[in-house]
GROMACS .gro file of N, CA and C in nm:
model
  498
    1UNK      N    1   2.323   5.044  -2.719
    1UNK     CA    2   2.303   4.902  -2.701
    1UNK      C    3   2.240   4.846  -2.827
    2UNK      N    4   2.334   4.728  -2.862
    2UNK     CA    5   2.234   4.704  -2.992
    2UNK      C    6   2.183   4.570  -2.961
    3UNK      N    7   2.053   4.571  -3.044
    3UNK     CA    8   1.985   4.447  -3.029
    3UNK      C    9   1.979   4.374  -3.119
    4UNK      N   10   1.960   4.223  -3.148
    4UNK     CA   11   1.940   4.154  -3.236
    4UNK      C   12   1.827   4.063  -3.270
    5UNK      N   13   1.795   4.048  -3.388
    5UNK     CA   14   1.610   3.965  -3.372
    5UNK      C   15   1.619   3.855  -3.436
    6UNK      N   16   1.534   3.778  -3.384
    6UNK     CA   17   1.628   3.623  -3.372
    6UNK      C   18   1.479   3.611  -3.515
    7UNK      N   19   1.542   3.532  -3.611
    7UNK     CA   20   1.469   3.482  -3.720
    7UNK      C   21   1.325   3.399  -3.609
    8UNK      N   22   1.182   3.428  -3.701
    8UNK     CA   23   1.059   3.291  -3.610
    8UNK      C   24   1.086   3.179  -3.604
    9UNK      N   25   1.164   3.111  -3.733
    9UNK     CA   26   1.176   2.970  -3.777
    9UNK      C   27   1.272   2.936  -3.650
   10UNK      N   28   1.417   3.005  -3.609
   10UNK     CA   29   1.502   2.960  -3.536
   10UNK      C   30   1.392   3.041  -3.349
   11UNK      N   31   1.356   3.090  -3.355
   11UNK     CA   32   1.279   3.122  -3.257
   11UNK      C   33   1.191   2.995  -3.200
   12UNK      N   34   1.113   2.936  -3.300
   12UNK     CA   35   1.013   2.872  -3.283
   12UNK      C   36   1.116   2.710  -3.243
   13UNK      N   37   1.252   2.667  -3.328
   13UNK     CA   38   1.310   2.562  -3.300
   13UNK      C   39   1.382   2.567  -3.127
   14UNK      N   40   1.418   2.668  -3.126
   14UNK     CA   41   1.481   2.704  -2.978
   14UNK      C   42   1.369   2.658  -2.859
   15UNK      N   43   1.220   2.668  -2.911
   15UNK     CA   44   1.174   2.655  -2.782
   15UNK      C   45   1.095   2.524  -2.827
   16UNK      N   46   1.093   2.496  -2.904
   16UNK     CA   47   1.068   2.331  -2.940
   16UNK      C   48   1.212   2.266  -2.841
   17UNK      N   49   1.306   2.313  -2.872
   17UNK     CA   50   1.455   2.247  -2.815
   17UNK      C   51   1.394   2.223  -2.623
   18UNK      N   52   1.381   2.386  -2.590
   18UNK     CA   53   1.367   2.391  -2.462
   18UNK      C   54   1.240   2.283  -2.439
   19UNK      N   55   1.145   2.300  -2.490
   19UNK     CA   56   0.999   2.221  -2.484
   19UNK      C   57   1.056   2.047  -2.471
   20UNK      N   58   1.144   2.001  -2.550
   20UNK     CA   59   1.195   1.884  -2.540
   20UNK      C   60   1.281   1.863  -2.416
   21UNK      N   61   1.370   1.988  -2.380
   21UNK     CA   62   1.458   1.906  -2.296
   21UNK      C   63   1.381   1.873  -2.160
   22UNK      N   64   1.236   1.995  -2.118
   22UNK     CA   65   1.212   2.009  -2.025
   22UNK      C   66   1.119   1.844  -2.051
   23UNK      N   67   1.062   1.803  -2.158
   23UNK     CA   68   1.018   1.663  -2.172
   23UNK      C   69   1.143   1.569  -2.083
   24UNK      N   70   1.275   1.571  -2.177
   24UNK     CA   71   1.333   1.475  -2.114
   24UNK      C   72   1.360   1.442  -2.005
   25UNK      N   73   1.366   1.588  -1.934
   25UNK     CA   74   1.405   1.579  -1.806
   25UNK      C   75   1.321   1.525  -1.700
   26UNK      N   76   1.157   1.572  -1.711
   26UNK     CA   77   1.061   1.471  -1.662
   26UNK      C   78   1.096   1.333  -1.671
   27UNK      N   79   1.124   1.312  -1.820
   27UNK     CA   80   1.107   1.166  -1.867
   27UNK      C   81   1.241   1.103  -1.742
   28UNK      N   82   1.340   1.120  -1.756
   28UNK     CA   83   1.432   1.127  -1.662
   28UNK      C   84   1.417   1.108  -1.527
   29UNK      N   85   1.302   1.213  -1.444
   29UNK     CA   86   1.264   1.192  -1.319
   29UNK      C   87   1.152   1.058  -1.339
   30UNK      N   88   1.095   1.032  -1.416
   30UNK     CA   89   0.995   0.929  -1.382
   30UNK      C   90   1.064   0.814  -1.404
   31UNK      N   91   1.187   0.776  -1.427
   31UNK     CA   92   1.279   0.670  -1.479
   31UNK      C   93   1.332   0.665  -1.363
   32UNK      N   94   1.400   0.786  -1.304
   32UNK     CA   95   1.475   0.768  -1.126
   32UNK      C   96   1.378   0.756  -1.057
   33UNK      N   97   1.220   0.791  -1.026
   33UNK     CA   98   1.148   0.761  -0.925
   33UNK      C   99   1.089   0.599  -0.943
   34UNK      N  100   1.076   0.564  -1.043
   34UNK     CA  101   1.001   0.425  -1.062
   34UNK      C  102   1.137   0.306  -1.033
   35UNK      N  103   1.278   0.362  -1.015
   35UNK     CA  104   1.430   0.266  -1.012
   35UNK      C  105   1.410   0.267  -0.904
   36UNK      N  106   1.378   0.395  -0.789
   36UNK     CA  107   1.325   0.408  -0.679
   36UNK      C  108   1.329   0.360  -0.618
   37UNK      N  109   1.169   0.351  -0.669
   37UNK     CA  110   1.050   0.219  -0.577
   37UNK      C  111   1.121   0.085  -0.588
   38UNK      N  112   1.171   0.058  -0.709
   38UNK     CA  113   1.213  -0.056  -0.730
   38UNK      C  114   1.327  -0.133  -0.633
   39UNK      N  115   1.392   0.003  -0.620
   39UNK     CA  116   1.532  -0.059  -0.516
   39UNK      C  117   1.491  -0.048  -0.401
   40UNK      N  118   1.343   0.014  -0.351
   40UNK     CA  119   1.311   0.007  -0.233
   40UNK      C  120   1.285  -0.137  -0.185
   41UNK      N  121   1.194  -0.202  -0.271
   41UNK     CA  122   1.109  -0.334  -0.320
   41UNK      C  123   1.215  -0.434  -0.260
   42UNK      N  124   1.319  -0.400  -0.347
   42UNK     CA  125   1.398  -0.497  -0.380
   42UNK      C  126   1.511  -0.550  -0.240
   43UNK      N  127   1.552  -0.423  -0.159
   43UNK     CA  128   1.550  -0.386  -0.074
   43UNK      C  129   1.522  -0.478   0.054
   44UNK      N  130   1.368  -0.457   0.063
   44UNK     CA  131   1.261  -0.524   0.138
   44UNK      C  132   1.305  -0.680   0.112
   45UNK      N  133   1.278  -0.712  -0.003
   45UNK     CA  134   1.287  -0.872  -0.040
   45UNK      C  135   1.383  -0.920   0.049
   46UNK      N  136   1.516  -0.858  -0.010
   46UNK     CA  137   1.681  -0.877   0.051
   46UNK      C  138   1.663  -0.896   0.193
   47UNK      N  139   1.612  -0.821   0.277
   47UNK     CA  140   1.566  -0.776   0.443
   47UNK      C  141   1.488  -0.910   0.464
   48UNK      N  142   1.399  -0.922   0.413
   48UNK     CA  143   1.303  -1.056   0.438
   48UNK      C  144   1.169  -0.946   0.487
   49UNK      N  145   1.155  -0.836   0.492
   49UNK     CA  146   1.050  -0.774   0.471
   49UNK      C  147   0.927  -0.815   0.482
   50UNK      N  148   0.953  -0.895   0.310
   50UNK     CA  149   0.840  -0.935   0.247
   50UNK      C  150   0.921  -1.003   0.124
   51UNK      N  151   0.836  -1.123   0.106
   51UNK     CA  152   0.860  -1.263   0.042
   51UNK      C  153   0.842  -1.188  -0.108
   52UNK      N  154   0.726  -1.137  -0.152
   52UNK     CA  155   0.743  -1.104  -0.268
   52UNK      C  156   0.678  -1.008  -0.295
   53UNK      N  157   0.684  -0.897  -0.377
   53UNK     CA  158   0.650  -0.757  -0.441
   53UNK      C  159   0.575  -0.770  -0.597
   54UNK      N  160   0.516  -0.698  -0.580
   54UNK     CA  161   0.418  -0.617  -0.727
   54UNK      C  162   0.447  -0.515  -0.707
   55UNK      N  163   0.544  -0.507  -0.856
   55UNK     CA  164   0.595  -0.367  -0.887
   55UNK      C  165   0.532  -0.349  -1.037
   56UNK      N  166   0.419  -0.230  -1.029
   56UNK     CA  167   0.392  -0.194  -1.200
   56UNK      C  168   0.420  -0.078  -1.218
   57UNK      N  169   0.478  -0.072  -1.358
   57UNK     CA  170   0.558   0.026  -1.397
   57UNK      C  171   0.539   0.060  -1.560
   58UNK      N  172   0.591   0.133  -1.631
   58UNK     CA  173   0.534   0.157  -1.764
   58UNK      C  174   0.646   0.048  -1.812
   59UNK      N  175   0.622   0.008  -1.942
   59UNK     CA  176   0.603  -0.089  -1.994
   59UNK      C  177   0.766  -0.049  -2.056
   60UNK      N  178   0.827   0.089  -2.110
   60UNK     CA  179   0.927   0.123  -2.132
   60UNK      C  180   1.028   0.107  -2.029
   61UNK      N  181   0.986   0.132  -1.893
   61UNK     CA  182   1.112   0.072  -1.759
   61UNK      C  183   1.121  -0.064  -1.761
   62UNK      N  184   1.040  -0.138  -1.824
   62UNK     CA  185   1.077  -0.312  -1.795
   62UNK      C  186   1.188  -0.368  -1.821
   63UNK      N  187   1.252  -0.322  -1.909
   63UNK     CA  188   1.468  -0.365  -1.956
   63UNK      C  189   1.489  -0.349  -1.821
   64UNK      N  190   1.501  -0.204  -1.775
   64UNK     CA  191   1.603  -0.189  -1.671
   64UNK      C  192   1.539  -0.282  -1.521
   65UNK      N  193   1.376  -0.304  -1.508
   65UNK     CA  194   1.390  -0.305  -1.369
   65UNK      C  195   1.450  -0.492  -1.422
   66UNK      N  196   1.411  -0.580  -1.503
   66UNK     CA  197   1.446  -0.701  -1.554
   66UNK      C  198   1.580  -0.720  -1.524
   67UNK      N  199   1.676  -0.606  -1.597
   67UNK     CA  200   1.788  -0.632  -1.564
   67UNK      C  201   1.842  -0.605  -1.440
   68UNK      N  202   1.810  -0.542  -1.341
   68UNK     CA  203   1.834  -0.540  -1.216
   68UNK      C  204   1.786  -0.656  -1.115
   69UNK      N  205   1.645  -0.681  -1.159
   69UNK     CA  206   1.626  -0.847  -1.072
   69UNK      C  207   1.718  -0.907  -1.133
   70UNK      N  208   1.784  -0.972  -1.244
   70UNK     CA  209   1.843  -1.042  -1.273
   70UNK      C  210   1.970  -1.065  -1.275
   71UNK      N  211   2.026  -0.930  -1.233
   71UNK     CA  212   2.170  -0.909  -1.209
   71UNK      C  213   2.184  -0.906  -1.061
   72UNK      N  214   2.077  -0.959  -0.963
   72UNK     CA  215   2.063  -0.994  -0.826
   72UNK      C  216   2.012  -1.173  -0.819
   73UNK      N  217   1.972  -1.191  -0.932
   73UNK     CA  218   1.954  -1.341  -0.907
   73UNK      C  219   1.785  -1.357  -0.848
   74UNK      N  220   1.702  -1.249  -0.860
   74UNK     CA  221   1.581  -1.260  -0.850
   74UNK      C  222   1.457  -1.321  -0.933
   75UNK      N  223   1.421  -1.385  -0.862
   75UNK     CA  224   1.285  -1.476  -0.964
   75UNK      C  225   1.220  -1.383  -1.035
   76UNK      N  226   1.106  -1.378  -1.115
   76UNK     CA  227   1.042  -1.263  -1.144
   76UNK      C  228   0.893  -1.309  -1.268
   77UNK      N  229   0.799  -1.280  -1.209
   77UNK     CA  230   0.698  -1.299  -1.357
   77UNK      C  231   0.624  -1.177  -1.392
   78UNK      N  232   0.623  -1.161  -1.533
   78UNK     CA  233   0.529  -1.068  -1.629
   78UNK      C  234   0.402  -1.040  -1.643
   79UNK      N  235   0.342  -0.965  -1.627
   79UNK     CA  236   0.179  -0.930  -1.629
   79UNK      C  237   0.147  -0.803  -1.728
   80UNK      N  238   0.165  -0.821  -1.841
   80UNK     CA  239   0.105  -0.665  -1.894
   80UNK      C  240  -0.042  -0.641  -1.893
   81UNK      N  241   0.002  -0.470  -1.858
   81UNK     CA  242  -0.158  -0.451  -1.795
   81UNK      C  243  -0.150  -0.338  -1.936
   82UNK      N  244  -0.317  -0.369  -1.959
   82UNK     CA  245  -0.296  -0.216  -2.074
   82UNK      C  246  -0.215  -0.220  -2.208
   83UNK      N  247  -0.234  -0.106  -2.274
   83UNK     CA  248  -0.110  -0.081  -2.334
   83UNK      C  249   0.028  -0.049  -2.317
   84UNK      N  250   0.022   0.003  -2.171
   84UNK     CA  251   0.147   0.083  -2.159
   84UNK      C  252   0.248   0.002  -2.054
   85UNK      N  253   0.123  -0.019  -1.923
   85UNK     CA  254   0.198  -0.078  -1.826
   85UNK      C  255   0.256  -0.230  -1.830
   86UNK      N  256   0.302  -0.263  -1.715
   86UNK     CA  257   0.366  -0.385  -1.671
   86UNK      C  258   0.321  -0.421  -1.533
   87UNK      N  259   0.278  -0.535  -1.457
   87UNK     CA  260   0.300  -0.575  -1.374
   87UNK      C  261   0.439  -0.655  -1.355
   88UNK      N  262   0.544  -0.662  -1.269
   88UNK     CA  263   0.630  -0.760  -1.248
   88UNK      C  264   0.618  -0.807  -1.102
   89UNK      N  265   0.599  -0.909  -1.053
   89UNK     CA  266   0.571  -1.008  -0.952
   89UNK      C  267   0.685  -1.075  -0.907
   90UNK      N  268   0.812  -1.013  -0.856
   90UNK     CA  269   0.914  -1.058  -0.769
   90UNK      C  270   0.907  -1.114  -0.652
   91UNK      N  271   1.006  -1.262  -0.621
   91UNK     CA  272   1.036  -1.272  -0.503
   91UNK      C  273   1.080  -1.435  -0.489
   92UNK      N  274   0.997  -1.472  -0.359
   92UNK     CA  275   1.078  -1.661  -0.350
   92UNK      C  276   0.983  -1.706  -0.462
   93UNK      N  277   1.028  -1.813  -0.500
   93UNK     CA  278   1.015  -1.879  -0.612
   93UNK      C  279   0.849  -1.946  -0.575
   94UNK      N  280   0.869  -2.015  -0.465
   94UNK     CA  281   0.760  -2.098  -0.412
   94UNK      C  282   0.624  -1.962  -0.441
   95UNK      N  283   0.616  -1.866  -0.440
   95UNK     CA  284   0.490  -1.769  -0.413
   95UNK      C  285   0.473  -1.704  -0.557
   96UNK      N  286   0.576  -1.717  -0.629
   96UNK     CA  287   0.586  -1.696  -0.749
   96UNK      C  288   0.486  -1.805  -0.847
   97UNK      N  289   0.561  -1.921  -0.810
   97UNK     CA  290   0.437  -2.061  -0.869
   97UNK      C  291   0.323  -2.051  -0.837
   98UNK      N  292   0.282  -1.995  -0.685
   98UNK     CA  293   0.136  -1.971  -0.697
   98UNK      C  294   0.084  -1.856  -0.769
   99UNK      N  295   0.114  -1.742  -0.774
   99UNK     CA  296   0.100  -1.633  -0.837
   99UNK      C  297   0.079  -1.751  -0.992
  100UNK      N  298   0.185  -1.765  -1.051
  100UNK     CA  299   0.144  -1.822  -1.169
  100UNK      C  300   0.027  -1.898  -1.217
  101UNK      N  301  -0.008  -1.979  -1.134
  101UNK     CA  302  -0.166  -2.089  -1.154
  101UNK      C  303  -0.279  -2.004  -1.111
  102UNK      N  304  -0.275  -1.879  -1.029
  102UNK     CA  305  -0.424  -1.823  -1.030
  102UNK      C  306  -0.427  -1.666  -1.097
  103UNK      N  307  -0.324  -1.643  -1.050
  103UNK     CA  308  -0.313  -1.458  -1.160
  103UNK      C  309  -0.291  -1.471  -1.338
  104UNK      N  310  -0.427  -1.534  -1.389
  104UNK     CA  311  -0.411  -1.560  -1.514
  104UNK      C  312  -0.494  -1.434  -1.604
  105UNK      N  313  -0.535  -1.385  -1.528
  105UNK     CA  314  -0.606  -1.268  -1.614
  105UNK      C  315  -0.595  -1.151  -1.515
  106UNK      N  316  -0.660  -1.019  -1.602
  106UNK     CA  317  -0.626  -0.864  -1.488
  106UNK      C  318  -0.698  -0.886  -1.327
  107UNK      N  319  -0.583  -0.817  -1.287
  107UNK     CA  320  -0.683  -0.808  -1.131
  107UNK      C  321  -0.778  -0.770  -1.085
  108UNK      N  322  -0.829  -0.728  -1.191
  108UNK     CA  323  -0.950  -0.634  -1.131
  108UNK      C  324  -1.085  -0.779  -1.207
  109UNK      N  325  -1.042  -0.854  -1.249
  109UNK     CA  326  -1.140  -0.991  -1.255
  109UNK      C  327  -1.076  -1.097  -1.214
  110UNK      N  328  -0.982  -1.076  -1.096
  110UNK     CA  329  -0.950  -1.186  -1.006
  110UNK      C  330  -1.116  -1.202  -0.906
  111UNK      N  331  -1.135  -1.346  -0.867
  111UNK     CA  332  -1.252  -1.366  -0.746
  111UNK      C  333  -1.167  -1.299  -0.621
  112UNK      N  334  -1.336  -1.312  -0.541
  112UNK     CA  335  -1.271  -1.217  -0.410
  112UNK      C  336  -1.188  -1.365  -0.360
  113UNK      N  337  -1.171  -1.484  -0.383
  113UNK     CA  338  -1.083  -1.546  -0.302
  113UNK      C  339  -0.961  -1.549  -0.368
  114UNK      N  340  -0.915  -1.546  -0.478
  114UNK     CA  341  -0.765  -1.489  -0.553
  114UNK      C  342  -0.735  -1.329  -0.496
  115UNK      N  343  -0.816  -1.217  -0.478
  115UNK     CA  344  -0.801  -1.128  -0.482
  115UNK      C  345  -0.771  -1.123  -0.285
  116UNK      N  346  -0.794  -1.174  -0.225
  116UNK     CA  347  -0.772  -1.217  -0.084
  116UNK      C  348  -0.610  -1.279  -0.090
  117UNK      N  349  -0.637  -1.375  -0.161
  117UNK     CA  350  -0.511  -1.479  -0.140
  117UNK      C  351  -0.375  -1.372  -0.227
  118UNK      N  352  -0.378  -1.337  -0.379
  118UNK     CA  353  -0.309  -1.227  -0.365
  118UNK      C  354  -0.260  -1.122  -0.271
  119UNK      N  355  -0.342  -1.055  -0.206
  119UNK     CA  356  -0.325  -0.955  -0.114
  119UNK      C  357  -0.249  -1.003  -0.003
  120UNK      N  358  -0.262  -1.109   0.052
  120UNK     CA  359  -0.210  -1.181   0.171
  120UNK      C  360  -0.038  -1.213   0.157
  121UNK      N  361  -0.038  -1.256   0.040
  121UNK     CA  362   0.088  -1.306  -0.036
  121UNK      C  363   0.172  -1.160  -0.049
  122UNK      N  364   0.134  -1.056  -0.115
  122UNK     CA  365   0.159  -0.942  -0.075
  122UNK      C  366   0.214  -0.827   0.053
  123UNK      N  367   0.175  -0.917   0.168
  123UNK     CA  368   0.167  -0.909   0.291
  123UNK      C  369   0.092  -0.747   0.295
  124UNK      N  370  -0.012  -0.727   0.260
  124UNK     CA  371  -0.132  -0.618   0.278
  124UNK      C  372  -0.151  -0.638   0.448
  125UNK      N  373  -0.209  -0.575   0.485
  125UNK     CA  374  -0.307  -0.602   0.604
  125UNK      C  375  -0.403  -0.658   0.617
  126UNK      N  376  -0.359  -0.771   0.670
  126UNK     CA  377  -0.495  -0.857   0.658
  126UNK      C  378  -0.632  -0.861   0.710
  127UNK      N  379  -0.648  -0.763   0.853
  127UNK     CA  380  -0.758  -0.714   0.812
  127UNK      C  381  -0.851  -0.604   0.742
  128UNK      N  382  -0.800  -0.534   0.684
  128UNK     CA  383  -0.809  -0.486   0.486
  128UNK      C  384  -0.860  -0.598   0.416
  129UNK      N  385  -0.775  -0.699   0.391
  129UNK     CA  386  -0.789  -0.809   0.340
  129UNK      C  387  -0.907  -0.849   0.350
  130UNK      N  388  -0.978  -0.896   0.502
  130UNK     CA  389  -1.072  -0.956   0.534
  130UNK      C  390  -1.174  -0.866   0.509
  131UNK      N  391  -1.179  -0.735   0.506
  131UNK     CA  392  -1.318  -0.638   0.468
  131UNK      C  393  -1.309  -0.657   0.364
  132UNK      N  394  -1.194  -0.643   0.306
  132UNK     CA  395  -1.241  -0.643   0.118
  132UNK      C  396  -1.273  -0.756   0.091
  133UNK      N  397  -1.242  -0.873   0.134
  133UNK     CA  398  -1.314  -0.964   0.080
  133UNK      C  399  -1.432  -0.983   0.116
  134UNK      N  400  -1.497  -0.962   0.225
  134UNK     CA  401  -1.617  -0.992   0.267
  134UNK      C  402  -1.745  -0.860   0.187
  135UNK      N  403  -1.702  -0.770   0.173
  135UNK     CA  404  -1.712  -0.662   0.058
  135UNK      C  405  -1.779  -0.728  -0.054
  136UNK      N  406  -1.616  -0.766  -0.124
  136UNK     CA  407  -1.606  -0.841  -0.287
  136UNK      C  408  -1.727  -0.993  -0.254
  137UNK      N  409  -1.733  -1.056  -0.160
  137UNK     CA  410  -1.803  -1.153  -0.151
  137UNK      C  411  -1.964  -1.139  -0.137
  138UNK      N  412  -2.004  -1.004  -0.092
  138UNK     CA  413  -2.114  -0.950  -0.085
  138UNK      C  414  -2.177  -0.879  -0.214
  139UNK      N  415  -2.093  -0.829  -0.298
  139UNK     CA  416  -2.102  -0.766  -0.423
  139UNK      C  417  -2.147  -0.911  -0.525
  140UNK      N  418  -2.098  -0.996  -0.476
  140UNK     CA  419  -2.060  -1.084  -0.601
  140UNK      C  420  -2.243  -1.164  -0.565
  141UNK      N  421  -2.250  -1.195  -0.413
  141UNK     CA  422  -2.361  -1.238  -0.433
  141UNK      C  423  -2.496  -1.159  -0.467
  142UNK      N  424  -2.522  -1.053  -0.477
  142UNK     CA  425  -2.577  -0.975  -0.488
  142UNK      C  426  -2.613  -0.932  -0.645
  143UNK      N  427  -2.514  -1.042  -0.740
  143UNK     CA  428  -2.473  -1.015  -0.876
  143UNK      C  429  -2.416  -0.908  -0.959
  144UNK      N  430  -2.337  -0.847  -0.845
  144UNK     CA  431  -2.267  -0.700  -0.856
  144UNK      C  432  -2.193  -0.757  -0.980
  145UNK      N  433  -2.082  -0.644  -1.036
  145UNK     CA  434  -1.964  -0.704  -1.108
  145UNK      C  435  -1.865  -0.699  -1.031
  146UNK      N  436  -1.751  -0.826  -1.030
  146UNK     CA  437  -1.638  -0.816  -0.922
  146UNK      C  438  -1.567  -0.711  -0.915
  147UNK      N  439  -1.611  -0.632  -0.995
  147UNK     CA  440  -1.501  -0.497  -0.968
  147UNK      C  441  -1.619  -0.401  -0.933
  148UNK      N  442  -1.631  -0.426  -0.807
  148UNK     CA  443  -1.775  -0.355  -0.714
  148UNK      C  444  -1.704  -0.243  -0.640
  149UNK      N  445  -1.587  -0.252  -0.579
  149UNK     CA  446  -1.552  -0.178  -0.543
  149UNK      C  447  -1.467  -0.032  -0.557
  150UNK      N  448  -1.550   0.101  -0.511
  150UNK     CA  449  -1.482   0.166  -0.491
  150UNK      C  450  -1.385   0.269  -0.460
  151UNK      N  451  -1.311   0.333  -0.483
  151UNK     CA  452  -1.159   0.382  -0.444
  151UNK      C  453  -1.192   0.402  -0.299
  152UNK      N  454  -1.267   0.468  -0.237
  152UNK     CA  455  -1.287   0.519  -0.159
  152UNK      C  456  -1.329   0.411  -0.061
  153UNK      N  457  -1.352   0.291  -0.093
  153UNK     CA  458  -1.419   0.170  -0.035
  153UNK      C  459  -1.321   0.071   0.028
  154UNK      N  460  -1.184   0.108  -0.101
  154UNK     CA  461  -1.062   0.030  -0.091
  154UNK      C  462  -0.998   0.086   0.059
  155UNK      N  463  -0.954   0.210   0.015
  155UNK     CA  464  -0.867   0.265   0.120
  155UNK      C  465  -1.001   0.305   0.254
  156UNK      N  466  -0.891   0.266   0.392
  156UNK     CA  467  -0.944   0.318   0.489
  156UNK      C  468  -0.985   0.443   0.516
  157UNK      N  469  -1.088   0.438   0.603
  157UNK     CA  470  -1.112   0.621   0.601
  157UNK      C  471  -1.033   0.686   0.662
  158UNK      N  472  -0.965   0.724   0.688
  158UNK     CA  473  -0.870   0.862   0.778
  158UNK      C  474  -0.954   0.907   0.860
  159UNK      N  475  -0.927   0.905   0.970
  159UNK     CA  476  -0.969   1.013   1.099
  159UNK      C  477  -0.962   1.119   1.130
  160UNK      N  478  -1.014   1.222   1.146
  160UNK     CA  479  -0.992   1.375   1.170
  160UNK      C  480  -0.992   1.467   1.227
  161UNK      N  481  -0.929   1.462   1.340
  161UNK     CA  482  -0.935   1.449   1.439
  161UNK      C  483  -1.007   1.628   1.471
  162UNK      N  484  -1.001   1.713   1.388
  162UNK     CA  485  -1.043   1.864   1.395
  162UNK      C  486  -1.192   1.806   1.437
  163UNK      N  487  -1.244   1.670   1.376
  163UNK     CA  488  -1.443   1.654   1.374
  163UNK      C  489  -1.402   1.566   1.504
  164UNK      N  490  -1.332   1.526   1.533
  164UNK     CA  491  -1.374   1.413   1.691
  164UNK      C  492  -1.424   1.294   1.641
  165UNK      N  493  -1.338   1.267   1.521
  165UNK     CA  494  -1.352   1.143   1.510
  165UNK      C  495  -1.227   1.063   1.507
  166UNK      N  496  -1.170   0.974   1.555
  166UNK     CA  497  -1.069   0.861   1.582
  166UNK      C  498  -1.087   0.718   1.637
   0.00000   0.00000   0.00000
């Protein structure tokens, strides 16, 4: 049996090659999971679901999800968050104009009554809604910073049912 020994230089490019494709191919799945969400969203809208969606996404998917609201005839406004990301704010036009006059800066320094009225518009749960704001409204008087809350504060607690609690 004979063997052959592969030069380092072409050794080392082969798995740079592999090292890339297995990049692209991620890159690939995070492009089909974020089209996804999107056609889920979009979906919903179509259904009457829900009036309008916040979809953020990296800042490189914004062509395609743009061109897909728009090759449906969907309203749509821009929010870059960060360097990387995007907010896009789809749906009826009318909720869109409001979105426009109060979502003028990041959300996380929206007041608890934008950050209410967002959420609602969203169709969140409104009573979620009503703790977090009464939360955010308690933080704020207290001279917290509006971004008082959290992660664990946001989301509901889960029940467990092994401890007897429900």
């Amino acid at each position: 049996m004979r063997t052959t020994t592969i030069p380092t230089e072409i050794r080392a490019a082969s798995k740079r090659g592999q090292s890339e494709a297995r990049f692209d191919s991620a890159e690939r799945q995070q492009s089909r999971a974020a089209l996804k969400v999107l056609m889920n969203h979009i979906y919903e809208l179509n259904k009457g679901v829900r009036h309008m969606v916040l979809f953020t996404c990296k800042k490189k998917y914004s062509k395609l999800a743009i061109q897909r609201l728009e090759s449906q005839g969907i309203p749509y406004l821009l929010q870059p968050v960060g360097q990387q990301n995007l907010n896009v704010y789809f749906g009826r036009r009318e909720c869109l104009e409001a979105i426009r006059l109060f979502v003028t800066r990041p959300l996380n320094q929206l007041t608890p009554e934008e950050d209410f009225i967002l959420g609602a518009m969203l169709g969140y749960d409104i009573c979620a809604q009503c703790k977090r704001y009464c939360k955010r409204k308690d933080c704020a008087s207290r001279g917290q910073s509006q971004n008082c809350l959290g992660f664990a504060e946001v989301l509901p607690v889960l029940a467990d049912p092994r401890q007897g609690t429900m």
